[in-house]
C-alpha atoms as one frame of an Amber mdcrd trajectory, in Angstrom:
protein
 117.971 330.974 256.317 116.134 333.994 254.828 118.276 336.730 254.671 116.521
 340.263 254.291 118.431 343.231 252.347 117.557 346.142 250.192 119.493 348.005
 247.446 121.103 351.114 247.742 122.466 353.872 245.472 125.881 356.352 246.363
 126.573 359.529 244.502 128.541 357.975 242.100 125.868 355.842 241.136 127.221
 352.500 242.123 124.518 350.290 243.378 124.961 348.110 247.026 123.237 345.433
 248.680 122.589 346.615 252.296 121.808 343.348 254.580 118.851 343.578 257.511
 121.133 342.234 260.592 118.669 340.354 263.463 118.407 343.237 266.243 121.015
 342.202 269.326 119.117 340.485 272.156 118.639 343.497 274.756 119.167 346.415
 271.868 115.358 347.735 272.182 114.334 351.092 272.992 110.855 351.156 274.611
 110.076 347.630 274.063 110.704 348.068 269.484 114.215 345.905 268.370 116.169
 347.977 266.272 117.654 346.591 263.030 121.212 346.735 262.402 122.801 347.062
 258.680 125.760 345.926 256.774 127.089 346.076 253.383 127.466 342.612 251.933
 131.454 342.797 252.815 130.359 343.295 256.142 130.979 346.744 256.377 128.389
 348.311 258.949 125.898 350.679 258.032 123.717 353.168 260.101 120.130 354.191
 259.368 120.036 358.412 259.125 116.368 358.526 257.980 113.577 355.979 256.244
 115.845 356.402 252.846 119.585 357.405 253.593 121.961 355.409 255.099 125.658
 356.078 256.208 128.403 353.412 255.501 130.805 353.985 258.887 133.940 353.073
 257.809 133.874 355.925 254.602 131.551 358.066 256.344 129.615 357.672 252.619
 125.638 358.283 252.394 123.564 356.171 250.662 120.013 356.396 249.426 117.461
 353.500 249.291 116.388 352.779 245.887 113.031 351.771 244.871 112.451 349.531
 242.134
C-alpha cells in the first residue's frame, strides 16, 4: 500500500507527518474528490489554504514545509 503524506511545521517548531486520506466515495464537489488529512496518531486535519493546515482537535495551524 502506498501511503502519501507530507511534513509539516507548528509554531513551536516541532515537525509532523500529515497523511493524504483516499477522498470518501460520494465526497466530490463538481465532479474533483477532495483529500482528507490526518496526523499520523490519527488526529484529523483540515486544509485552510495550499500551505496551512489546522489540526481539529487543538485548533493548532500548521504550515507545509518544503524540503
Amino acid at each position: 500500500m502506498d501511503t502519501r503524506y507530507f511534513v509539516t511545521q507548528d509554531s513551536t517548531g516541532e515537525r509532523r507527518r500529515v497523511r493524504i486520506l483516499p477522498a470518501p466515495s460520494g465526497g466530490t464537489d463538481a465532479g474533483h474528490p477532495h483529500d482528507r488529512y490526518a496526523l499520523d496518531d490519527g488526529s484529523p486535519v483540515r486544509r485552510v489554504d495550499n500551505e496551512t493546515f489546522q489540526v481539529i482537535g487543538s485548533g493548532a495551524y500548521v504550515t507545509l514545509v518544503r524540503d
